[in-house]
PDB file of C-alpha atoms in Angstrom:
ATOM      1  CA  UNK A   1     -12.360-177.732 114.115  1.00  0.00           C
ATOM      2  CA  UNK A   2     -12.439-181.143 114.573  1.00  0.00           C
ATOM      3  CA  UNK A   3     -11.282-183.111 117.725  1.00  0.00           C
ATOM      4  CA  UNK A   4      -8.361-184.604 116.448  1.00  0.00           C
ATOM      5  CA  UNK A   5      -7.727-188.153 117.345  1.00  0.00           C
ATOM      6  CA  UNK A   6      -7.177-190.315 114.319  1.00  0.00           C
ATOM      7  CA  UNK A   7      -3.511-191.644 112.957  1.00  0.00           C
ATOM      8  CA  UNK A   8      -2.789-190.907 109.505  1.00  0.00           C
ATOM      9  CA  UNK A   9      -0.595-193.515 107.849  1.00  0.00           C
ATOM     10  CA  UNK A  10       0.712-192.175 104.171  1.00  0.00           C
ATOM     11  CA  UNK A  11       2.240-194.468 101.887  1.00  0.00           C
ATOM     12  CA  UNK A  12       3.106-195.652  98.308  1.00  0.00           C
ATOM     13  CA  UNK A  13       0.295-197.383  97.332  1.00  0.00           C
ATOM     14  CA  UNK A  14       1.468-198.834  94.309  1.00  0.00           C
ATOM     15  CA  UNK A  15       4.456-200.761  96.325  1.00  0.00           C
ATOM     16  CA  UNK A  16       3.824-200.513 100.107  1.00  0.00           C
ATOM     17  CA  UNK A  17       0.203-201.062 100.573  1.00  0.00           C
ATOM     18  CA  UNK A  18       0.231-204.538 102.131  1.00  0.00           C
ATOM     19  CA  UNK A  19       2.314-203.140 105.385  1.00  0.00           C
ATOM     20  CA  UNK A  20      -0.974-200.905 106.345  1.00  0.00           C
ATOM     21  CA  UNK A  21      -2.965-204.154 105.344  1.00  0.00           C
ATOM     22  CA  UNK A  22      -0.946-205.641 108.134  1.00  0.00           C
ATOM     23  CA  UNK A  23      -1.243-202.586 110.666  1.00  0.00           C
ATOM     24  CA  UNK A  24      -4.895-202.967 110.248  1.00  0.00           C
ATOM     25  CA  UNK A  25      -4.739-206.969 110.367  1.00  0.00           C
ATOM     26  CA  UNK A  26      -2.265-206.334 113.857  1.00  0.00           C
ATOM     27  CA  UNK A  27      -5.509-203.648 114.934  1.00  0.00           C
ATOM     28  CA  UNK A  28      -7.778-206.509 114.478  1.00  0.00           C
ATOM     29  CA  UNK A  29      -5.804-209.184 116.088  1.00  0.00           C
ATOM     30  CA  UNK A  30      -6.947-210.269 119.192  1.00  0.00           C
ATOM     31  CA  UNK A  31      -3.438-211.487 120.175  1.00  0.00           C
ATOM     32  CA  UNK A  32      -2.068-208.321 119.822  1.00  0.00           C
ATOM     33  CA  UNK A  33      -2.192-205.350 121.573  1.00  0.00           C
ATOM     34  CA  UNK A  34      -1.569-203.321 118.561  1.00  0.00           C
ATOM     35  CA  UNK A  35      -4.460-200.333 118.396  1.00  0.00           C
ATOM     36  CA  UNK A  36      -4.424-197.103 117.025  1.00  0.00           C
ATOM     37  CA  UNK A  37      -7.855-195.064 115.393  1.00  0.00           C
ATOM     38  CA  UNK A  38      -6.870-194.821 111.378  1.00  0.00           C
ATOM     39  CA  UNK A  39      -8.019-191.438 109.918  1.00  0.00           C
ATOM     40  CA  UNK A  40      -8.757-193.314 106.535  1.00  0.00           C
ATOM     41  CA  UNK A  41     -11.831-194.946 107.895  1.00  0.00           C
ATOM     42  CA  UNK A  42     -12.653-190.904 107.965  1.00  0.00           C
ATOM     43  CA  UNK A  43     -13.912-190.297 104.312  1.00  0.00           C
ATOM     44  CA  UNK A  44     -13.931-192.878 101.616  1.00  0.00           C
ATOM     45  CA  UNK A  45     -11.605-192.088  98.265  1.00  0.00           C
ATOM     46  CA  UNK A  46     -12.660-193.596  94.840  1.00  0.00           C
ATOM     47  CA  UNK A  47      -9.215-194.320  91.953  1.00  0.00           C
ATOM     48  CA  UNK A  48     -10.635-192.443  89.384  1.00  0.00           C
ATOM     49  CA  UNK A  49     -11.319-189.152  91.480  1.00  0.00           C
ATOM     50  CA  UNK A  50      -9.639-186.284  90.670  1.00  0.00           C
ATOM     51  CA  UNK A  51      -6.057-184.790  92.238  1.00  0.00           C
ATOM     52  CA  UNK A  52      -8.510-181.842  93.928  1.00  0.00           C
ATOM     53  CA  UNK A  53     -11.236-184.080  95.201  1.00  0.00           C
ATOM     54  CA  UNK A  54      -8.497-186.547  96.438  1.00  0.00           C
ATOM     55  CA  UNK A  55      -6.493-183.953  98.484  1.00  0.00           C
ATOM     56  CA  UNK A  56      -9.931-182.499  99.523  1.00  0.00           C
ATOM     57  CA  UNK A  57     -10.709-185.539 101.257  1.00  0.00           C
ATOM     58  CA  UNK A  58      -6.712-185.962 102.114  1.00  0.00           C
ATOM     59  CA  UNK A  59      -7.087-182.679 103.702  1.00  0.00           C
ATOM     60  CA  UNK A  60     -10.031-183.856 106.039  1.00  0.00           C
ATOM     61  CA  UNK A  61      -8.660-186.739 107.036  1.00  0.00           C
ATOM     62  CA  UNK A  62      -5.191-185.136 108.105  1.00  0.00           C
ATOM     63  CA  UNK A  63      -7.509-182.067 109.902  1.00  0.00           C
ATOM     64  CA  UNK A  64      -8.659-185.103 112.550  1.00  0.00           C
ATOM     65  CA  UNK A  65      -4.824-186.655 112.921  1.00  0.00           C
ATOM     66  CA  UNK A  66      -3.005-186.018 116.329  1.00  0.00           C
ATOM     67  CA  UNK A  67      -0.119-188.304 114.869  1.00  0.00           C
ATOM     68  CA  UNK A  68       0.967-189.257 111.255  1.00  0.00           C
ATOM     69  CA  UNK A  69       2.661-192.216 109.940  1.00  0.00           C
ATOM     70  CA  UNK A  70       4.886-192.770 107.288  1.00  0.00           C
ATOM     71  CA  UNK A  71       5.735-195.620 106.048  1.00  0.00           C
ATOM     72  CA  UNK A  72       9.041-195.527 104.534  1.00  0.00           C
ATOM     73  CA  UNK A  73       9.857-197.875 101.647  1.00  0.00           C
ATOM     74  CA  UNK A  74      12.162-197.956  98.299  1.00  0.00           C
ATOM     75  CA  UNK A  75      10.028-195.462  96.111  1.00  0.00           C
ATOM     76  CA  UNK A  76       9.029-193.535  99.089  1.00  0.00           C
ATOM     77  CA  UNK A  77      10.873-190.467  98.519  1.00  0.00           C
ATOM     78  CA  UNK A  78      10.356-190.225  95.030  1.00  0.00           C
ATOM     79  CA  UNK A  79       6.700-190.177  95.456  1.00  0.00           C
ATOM     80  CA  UNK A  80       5.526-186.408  94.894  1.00  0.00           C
ATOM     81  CA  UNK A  81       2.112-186.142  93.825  1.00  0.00           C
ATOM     82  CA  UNK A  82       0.373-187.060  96.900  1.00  0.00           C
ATOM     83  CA  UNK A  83       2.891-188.573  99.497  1.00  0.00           C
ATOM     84  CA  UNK A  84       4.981-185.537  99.523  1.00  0.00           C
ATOM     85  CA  UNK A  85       1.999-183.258  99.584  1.00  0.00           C
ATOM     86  CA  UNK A  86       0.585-185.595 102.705  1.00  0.00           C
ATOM     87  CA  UNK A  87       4.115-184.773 104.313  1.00  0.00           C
ATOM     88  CA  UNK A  88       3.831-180.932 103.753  1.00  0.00           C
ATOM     89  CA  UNK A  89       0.388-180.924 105.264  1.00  0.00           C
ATOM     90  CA  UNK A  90       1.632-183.008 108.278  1.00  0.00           C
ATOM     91  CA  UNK A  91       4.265-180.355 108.760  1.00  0.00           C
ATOM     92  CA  UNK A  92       2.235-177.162 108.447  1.00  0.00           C
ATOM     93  CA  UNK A  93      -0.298-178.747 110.800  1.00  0.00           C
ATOM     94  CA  UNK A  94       2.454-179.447 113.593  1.00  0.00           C
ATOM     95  CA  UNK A  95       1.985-183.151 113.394  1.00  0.00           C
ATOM     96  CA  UNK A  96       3.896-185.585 115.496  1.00  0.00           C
ATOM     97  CA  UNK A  97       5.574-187.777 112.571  1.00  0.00           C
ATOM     98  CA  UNK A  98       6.855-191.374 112.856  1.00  0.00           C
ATOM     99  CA  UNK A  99       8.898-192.910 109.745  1.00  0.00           C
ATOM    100  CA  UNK A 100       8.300-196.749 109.507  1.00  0.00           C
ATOM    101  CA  UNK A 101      11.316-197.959 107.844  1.00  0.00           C
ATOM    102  CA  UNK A 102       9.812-200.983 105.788  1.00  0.00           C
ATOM    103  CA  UNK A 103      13.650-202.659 105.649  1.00  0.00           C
ATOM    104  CA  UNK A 104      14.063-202.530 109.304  1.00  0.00           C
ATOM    105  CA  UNK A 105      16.380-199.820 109.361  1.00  0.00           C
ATOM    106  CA  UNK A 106      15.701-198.315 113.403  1.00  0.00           C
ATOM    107  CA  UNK A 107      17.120-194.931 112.616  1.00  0.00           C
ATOM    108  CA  UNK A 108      16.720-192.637 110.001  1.00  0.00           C
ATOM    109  CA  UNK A 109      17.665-194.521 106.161  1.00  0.00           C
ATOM    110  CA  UNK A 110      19.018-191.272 104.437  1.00  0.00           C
ATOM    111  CA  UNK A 111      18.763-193.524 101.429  1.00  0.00           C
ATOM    112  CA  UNK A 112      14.843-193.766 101.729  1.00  0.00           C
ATOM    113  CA  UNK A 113      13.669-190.728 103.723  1.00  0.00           C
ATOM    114  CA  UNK A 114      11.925-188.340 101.529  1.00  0.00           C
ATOM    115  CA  UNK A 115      14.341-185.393 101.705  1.00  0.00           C
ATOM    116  CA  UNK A 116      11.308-182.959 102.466  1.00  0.00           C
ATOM    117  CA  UNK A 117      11.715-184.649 106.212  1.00  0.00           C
ATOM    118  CA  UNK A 118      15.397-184.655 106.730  1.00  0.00           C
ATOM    119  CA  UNK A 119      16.415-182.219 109.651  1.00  0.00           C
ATOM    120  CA  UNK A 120      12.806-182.376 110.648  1.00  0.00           C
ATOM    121  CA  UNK A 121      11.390-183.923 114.356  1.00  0.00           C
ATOM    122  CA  UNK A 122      10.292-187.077 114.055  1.00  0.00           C
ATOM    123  CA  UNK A 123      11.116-190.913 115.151  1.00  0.00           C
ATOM    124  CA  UNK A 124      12.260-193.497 112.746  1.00  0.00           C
ATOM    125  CA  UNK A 125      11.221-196.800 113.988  1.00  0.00           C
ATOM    126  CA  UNK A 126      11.436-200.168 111.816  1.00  0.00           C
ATOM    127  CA  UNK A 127       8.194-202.016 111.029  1.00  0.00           C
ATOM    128  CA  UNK A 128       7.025-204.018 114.036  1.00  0.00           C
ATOM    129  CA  UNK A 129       3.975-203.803 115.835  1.00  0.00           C
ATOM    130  CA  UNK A 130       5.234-203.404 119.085  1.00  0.00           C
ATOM    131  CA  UNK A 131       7.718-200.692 118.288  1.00  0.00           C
ATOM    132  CA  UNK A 132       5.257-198.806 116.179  1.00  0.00           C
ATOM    133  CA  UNK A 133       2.604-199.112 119.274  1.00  0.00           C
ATOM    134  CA  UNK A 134       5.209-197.438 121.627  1.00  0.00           C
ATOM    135  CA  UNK A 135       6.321-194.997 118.988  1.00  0.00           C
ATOM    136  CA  UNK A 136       2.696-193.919 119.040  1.00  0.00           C
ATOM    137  CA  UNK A 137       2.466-194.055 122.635  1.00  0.00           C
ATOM    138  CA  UNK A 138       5.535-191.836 123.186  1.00  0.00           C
ATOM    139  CA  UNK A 139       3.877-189.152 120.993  1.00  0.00           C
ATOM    140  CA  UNK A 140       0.974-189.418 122.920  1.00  0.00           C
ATOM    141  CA  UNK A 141       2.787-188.362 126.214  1.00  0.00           C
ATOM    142  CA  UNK A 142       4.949-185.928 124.528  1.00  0.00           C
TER     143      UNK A 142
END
């Protein structure tokens, strides 16, 4: 097994994708303190691969993942195909899970959260650098 270090941030690509834009851009930043090692830099993914090859590579990246991120926007929980399936993998492998709410909820937004994680451990944190930093931190220690 891999030594597992990475953070795996799941999302809806369609709608959501420029908030891990900005988590990398904030990684990047040198005025920010914002840092965390992004299992997607693990394996690259091509659109027109297929649902196995996809999860295949899914699969590998979440294998090398002490902590996973989701962010948590309007579509989120109807998103089934791939986000749900990163979720069940997250929770079979024991991850540490942080929802991001992208409306800046700071709690859990039963209106969002995919149902799959409700009476699940994890933190719900709004989108901001610094509280997604010590949200990762915490984990970290925990």
């Amino acid at each position: 097994m891999a030594y597992s270090n990475k953070t795996y941030v799941a999302f809806d690509a369609d709608n959501d994708i420029h908030y891990y834009r900005l988590m990398q851009a904030w990684k990047q930043s040198d005025n920010n303190s914002f840092n965390f090692y992004d299992a997607h830099d693990i394996n690259n993914l091509r659109q027109w691969s297929s649902e196995e090859t996809i999860k295949l590579r899914l699969r590998e990246r979440l294998n090398n993942t002490k902590v996973f991120v989701l962010l948590v926007g309007e579509q989120t929980k109807y998103l089934y195909k791939f986000v749900r399936w990163e979720i069940e993998q997250a929770l079979k492998l024991n991850l540490p899970i942080i929802c991001v709410n992208l409306n800046g909820q700071r709690s859990i937004d039963n209106d969002r959260c995919p149902p799959i994680l409700k009476g699940e451990l994890a933190l719900h944190v709004s989108f901001n650098a610094k509280i997604i930093e010590k949200a990762l931190i915490r984990w970290e220690t925990l």
